[in-house]
PDB file of C-alpha atoms in Angstrom:
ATOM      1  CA  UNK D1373      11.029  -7.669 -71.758  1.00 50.00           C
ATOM      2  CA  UNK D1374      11.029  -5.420 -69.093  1.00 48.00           C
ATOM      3  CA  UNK D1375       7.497  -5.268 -69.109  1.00 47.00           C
ATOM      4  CA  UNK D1376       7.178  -8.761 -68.644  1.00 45.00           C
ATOM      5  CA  UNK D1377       9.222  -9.246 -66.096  1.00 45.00           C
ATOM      6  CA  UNK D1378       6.887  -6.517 -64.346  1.00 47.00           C
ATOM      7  CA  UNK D1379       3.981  -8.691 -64.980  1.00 43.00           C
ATOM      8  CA  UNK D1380       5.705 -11.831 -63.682  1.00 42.00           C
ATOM      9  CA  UNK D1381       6.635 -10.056 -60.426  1.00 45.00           C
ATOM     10  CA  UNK D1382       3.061  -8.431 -59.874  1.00 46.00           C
ATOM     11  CA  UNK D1383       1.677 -12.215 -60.152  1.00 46.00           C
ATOM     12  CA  UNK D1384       4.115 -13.491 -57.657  1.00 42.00           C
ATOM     13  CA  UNK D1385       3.331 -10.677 -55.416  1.00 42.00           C
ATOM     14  CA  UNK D1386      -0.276 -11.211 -55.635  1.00 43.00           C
ATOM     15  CA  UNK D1387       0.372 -15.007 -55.586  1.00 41.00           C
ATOM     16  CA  UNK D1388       1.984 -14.600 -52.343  1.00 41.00           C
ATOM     17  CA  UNK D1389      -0.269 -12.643 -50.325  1.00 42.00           C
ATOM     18  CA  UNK D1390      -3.067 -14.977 -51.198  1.00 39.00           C
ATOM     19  CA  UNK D1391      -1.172 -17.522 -49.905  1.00 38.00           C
ATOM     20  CA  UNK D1392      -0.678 -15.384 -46.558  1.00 41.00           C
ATOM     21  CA  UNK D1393      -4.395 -15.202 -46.155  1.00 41.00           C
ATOM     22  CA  UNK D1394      -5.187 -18.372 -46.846  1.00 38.00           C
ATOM     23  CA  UNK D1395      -1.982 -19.664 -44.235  1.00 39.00           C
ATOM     24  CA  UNK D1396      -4.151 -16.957 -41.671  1.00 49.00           C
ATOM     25  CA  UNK D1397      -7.335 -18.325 -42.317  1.00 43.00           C
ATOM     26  CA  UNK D1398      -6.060 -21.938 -41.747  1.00 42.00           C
ATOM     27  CA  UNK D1399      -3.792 -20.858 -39.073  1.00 83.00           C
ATOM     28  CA  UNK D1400      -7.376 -19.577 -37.060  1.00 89.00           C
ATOM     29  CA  UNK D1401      -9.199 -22.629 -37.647  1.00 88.00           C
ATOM     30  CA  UNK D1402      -6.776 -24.647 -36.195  1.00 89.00           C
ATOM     31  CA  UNK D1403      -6.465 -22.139 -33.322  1.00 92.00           C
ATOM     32  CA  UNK D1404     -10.285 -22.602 -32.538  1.00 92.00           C
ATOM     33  CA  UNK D1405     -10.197 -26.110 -33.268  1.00 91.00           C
ATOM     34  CA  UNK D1406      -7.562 -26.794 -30.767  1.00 93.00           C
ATOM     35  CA  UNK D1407      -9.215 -24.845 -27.878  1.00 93.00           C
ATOM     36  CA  UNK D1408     -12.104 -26.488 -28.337  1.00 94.00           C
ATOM     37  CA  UNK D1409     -10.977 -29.794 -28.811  1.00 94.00           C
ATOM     38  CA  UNK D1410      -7.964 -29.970 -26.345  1.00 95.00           C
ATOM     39  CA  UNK D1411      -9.110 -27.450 -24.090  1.00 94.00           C
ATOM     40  CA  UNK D1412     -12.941 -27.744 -24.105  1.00 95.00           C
ATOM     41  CA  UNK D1413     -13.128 -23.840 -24.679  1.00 94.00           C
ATOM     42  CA  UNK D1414     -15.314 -21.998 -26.686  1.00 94.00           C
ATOM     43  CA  UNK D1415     -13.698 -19.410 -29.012  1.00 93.00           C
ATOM     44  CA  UNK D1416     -15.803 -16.293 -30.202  1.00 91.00           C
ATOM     45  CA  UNK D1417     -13.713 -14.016 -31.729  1.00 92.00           C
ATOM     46  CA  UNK D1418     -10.190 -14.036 -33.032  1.00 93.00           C
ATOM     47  CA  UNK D1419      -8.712 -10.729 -33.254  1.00 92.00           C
ATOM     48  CA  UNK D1420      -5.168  -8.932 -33.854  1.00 92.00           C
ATOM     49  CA  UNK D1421      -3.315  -8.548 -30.535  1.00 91.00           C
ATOM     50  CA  UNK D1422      -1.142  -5.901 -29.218  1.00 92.00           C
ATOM     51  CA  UNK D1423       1.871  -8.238 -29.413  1.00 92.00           C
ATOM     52  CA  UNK D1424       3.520  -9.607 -32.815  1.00 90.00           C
ATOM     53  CA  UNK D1425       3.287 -12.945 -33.190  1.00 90.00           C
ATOM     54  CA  UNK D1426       0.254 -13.511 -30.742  1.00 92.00           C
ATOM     55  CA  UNK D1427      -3.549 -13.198 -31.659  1.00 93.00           C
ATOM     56  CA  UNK D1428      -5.929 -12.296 -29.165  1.00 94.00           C
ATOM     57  CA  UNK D1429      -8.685 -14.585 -28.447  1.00 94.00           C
ATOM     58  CA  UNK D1430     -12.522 -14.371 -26.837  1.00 93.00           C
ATOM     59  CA  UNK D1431     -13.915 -17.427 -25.116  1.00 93.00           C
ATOM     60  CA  UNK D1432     -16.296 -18.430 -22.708  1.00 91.00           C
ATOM     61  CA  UNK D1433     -13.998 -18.614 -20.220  1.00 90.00           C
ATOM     62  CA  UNK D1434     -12.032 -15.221 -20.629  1.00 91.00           C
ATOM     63  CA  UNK D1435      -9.612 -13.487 -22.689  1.00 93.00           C
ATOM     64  CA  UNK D1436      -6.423 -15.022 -23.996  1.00 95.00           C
ATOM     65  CA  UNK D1437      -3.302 -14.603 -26.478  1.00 95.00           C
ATOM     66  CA  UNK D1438      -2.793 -17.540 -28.666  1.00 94.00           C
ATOM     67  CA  UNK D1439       0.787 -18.096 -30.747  1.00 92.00           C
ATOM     68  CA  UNK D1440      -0.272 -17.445 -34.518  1.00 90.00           C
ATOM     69  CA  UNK D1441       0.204 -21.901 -34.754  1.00 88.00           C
ATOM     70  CA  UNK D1442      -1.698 -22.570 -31.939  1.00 89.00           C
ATOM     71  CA  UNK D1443       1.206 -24.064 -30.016  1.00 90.00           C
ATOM     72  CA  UNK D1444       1.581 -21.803 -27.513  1.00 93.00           C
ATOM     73  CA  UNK D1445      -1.513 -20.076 -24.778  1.00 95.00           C
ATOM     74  CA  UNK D1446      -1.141 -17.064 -22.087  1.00 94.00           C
ATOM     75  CA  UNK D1447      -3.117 -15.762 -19.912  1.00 93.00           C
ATOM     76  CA  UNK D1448      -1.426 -12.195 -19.044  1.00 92.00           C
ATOM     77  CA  UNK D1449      -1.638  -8.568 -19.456  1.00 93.00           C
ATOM     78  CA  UNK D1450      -0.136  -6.672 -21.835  1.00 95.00           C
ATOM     79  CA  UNK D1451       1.181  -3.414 -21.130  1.00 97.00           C
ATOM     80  CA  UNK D1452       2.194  -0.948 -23.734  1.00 95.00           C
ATOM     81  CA  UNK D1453       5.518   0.613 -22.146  1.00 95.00           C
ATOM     82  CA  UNK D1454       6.041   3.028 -24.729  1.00 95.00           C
ATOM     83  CA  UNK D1455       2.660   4.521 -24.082  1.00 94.00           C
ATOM     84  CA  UNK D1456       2.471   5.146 -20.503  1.00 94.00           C
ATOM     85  CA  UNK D1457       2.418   1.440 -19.456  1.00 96.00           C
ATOM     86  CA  UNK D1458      -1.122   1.919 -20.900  1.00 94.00           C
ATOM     87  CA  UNK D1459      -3.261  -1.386 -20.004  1.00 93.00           C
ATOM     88  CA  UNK D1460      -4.017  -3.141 -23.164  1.00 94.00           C
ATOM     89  CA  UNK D1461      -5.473  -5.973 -21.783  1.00 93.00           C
ATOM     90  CA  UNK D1462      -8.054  -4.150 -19.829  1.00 91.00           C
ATOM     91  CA  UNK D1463      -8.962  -1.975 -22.715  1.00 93.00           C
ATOM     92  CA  UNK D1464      -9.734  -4.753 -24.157  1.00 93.00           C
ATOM     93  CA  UNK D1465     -11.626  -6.843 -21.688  1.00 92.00           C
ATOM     94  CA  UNK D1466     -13.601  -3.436 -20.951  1.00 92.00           C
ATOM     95  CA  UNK D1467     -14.989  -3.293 -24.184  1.00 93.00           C
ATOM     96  CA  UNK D1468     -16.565  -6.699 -23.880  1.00 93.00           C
ATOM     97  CA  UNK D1469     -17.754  -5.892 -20.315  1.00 94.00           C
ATOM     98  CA  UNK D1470     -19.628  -3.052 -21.498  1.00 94.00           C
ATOM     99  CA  UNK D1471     -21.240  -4.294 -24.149  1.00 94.00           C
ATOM    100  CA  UNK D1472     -21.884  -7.835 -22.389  1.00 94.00           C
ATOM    101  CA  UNK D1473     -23.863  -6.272 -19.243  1.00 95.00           C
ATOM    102  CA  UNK D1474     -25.570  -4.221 -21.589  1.00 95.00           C
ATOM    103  CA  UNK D1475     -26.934  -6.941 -23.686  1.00 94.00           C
ATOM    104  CA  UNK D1476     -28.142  -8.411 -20.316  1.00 96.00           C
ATOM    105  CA  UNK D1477     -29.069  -5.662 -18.518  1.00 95.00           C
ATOM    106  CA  UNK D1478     -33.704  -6.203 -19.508  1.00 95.00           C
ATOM    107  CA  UNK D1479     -32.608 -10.266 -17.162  1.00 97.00           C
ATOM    108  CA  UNK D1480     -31.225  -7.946 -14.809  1.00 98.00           C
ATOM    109  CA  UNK D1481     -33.013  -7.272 -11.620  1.00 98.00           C
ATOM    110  CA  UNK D1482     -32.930  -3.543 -11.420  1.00 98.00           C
ATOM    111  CA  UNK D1483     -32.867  -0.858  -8.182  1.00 98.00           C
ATOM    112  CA  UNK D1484     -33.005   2.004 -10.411  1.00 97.00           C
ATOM    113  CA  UNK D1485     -32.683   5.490  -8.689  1.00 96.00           C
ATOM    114  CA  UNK D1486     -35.040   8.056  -8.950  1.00 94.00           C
ATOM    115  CA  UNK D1487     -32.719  10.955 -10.046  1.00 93.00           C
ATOM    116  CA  UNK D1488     -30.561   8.657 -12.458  1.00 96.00           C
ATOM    117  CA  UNK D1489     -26.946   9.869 -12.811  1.00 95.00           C
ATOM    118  CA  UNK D1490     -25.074   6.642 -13.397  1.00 95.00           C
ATOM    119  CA  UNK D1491     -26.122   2.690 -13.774  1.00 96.00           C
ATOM    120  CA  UNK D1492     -23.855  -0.025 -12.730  1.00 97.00           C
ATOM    121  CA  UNK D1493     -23.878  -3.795 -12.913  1.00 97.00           C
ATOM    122  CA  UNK D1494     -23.320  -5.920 -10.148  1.00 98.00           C
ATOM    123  CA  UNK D1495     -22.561  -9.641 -10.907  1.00 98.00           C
ATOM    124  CA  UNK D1496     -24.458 -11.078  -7.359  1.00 98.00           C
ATOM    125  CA  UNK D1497     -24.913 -14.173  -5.148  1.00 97.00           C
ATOM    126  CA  UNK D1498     -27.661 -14.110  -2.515  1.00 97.00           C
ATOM    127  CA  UNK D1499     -25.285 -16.058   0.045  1.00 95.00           C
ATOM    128  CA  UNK D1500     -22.485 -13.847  -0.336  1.00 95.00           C
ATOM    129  CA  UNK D1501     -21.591 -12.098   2.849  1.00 96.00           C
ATOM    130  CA  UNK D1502     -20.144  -8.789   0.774  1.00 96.00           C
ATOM    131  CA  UNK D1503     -23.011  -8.895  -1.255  1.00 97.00           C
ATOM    132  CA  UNK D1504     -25.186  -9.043   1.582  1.00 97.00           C
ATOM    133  CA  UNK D1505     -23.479  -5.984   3.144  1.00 97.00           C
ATOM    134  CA  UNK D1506     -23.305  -3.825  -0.450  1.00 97.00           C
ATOM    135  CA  UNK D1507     -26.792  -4.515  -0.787  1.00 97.00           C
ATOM    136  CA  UNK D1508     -27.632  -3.210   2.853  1.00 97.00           C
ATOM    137  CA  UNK D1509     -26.222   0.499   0.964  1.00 96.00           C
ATOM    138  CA  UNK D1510     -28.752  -0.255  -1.916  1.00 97.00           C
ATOM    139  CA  UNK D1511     -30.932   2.929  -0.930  1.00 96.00           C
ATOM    140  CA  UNK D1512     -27.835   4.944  -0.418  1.00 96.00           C
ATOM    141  CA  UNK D1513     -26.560   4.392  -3.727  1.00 96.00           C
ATOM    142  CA  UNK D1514     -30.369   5.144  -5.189  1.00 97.00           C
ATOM    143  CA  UNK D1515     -30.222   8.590  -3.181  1.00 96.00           C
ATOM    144  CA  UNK D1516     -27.067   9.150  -5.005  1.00 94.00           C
ATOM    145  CA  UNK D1517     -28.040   9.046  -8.392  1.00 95.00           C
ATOM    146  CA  UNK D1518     -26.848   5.327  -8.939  1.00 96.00           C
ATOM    147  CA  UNK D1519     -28.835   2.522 -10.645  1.00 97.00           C
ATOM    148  CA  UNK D1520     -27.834  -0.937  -9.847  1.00 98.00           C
ATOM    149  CA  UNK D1521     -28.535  -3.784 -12.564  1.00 98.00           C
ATOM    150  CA  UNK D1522     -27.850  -7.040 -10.581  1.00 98.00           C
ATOM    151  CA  UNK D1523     -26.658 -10.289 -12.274  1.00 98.00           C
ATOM    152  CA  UNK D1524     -27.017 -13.458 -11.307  1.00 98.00           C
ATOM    153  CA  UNK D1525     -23.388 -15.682 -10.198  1.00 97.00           C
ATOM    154  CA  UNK D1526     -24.259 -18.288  -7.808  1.00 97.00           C
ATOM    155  CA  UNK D1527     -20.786 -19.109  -7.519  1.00 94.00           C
ATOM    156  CA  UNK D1528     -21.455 -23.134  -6.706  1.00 92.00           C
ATOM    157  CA  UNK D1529     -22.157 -23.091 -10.051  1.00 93.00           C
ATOM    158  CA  UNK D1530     -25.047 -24.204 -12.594  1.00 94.00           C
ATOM    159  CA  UNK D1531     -25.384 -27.739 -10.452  1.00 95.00           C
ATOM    160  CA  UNK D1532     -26.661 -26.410  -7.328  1.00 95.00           C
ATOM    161  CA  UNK D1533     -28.757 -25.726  -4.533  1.00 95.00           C
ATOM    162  CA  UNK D1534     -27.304 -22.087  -4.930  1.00 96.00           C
ATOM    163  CA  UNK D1535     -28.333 -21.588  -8.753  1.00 97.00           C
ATOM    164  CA  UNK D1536     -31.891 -23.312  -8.221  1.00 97.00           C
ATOM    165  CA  UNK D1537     -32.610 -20.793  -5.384  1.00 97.00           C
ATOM    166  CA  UNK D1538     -31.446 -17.903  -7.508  1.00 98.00           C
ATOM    167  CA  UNK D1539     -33.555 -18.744 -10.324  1.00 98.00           C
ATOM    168  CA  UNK D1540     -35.957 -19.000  -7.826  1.00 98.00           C
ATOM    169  CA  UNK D1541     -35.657 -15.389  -6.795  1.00 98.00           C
ATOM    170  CA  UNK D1542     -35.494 -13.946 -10.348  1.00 98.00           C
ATOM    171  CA  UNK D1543     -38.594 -16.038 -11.156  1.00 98.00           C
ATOM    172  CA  UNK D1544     -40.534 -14.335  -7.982  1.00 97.00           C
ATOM    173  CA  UNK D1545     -43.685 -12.147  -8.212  1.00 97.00           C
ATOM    174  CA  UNK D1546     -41.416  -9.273  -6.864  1.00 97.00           C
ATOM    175  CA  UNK D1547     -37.973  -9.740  -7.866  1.00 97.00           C
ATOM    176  CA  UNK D1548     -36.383  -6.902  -5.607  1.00 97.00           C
ATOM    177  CA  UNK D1549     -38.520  -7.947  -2.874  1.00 97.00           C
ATOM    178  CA  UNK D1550     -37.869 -11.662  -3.141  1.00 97.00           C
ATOM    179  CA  UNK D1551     -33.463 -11.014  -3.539  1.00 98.00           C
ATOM    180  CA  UNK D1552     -33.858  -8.192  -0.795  1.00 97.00           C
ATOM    181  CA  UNK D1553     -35.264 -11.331   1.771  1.00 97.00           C
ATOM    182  CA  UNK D1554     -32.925 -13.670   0.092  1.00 97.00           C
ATOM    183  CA  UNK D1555     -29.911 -11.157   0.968  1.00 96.00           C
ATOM    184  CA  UNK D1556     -31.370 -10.816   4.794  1.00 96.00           C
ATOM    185  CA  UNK D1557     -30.570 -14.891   5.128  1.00 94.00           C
ATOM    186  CA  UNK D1558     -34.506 -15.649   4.599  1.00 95.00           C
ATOM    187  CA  UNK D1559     -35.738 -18.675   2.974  1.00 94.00           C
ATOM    188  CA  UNK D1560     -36.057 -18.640  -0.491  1.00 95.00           C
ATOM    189  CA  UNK D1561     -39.260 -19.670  -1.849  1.00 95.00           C
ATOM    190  CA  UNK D1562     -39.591 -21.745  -4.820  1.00 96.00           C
ATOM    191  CA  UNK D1563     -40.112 -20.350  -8.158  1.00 97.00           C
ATOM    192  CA  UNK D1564     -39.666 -21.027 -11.873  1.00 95.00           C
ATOM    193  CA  UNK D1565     -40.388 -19.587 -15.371  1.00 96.00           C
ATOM    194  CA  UNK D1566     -38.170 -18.672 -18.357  1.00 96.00           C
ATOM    195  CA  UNK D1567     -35.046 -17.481 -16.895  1.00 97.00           C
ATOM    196  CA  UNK D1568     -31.139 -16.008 -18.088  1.00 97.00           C
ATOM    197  CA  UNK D1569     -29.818 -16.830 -14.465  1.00 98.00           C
ATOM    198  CA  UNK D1570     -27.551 -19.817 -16.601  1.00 97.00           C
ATOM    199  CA  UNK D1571     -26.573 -17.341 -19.620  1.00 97.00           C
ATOM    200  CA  UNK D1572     -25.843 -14.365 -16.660  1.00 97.00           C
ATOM    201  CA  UNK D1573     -23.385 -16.841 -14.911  1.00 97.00           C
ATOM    202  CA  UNK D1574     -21.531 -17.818 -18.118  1.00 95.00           C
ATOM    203  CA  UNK D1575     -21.714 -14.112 -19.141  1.00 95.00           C
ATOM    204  CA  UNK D1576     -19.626 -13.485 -15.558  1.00 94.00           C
ATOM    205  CA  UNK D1577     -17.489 -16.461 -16.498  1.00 91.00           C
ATOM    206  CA  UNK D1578     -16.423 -15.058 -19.856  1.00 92.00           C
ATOM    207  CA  UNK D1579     -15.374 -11.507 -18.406  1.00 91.00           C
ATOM    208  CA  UNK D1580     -13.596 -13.187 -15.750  1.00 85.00           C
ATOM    209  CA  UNK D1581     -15.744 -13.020 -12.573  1.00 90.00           C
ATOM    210  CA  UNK D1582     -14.130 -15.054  -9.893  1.00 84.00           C
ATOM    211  CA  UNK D1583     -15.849 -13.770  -7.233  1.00 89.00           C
ATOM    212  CA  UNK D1584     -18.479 -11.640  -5.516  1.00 96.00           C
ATOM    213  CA  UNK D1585     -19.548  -8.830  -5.630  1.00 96.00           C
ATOM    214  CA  UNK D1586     -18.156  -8.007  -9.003  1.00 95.00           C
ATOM    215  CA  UNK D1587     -19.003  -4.386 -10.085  1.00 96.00           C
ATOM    216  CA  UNK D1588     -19.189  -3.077 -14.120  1.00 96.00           C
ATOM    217  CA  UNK D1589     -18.932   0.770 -13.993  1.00 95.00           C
ATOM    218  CA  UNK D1590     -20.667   2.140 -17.074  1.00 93.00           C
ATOM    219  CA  UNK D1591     -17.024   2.728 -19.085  1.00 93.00           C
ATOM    220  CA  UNK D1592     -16.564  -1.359 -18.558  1.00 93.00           C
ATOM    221  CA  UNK D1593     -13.984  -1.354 -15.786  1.00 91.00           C
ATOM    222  CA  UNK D1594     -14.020  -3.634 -13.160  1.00 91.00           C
ATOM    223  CA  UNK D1595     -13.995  -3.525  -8.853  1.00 92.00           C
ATOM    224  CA  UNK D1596     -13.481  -6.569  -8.210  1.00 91.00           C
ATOM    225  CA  UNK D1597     -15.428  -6.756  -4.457  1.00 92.00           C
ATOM    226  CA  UNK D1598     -17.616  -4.415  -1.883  1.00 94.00           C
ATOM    227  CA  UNK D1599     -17.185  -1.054  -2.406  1.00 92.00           C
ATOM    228  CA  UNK D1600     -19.133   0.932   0.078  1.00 93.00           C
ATOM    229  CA  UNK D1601     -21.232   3.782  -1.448  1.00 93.00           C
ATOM    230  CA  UNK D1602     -19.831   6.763  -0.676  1.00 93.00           C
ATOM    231  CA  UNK D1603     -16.362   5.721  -2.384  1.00 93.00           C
ATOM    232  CA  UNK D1604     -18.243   3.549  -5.255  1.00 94.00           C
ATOM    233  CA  UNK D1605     -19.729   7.512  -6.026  1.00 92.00           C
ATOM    234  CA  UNK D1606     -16.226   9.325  -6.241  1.00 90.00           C
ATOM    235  CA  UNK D1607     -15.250   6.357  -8.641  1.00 89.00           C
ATOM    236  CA  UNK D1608     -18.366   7.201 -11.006  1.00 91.00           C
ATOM    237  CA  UNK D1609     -17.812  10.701 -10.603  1.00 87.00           C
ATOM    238  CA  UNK D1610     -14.188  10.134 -11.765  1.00 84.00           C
ATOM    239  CA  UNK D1611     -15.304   8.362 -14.498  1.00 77.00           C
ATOM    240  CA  UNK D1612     -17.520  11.245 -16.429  1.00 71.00           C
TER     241      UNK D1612
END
């Protein structure tokens, strides 16, 4: 009898937690369903977050943490008191940094220094008066060891003047030549070809970029604006 009983329970048990997947896997389609539907988002990854009770959610317009029933949507960090007020959220959003600007760094248009020590990505827009004056430093950070990988953000967006002349200047003869002009205030001359000027804007859209200059160090954290060389080369070097 006893052994029965055993049998029963291990059934139930197993019963149960394929129930609790199943509840999971519906509970994350309706997440993504809802965020794209009601939301116009585009979800594309669902993982376990920090916090009980919330998931932690990838779109194309940044990270999030999503209620398990979809009811409920922040937009926050998360800091883990109990270890150091560590950062979870940038942890996080520094893992898909890194591995976004490196999966767009051959679209990139690239100063790269002679005596390479570190490479950085630069989300860029040619009319951007910061951008202007960190690219002015461009040979100083090449003397220093430092590699810049620019990306495109022409921040009046994908329906503009400002795009069309930075696809423009990616689709030049002499890339660094034609955004070097570009960045002095000279006209940009027309150009076109097969281009990731779009896909390097969304890219910047998903990790969060808001504004120019926007600058990836090579661990995936984030300065958010100019940095001038010599103190953009004491972050790297605190970085190794």
């Amino acid at each position: 009898m006893k052994v029965v009983k055993k049998i029963l329970l291990a059934g139930v048990v197993a019963a149960s937690s394929l129930l609790g997947l199943s509840a999971h896997a519906a509970d994350e389609a309706a997440i993504r369903d809802k965020l794209t539907s009601m939301l116009g988002l585009d979800v594309e990854t669902i993982a376990d977050s920090p916090v009980s009770g919330l998931v932690q959610v990838s779109t194309n317009r940044g990270l999030f943490y999503v209620s398990e029933n979809g009811q409920y949507l922040l937009q926050a960090r998360v800091f883990n008191i109990d270890e150091e007020m560590r950062n979870e959220t940038e942890i996080a959003l520094s893992g898909l940094r890194k591995d976004g600007v490196k999966k767009m760094e051959s679209s990139s248009i690239t100063f790269k220094a002679k005596d390479e020590k570190h490479e950085i990505s630069v989300f860029t827009d040619i009319t951007c008066g910061y951008c202007r004056k960190f690219h002015n430093e461009i040979d100083a950070l090449n003397d220093a060891g430092i590699t810049v990988h620019y990306l495109a953000f022409p921040r009046s967006g994908l329906n503009s003047q400002n795009y069309e002349d930075m696809v423009s200047v990616w689709c030049a003869k002499d890339p660094q030549k034609a955004l070097t002009r570009a960045k002095a205030g000279s006209d940009v001359a027309s150009a076109s070809c097969k281009n990731k000027v779009a896909e390097q804007y969304m890219l910047g859209q998903k990790l969060g970029v808001n504004g120019t200059p926007n600058i990836i160090l090579p661990d995936g954290s984030l300065i958010p604006g100019y940095q001038p060389a010599a103190l953009l080369t004491k972050a790297l070097e605190a970085t190794e």
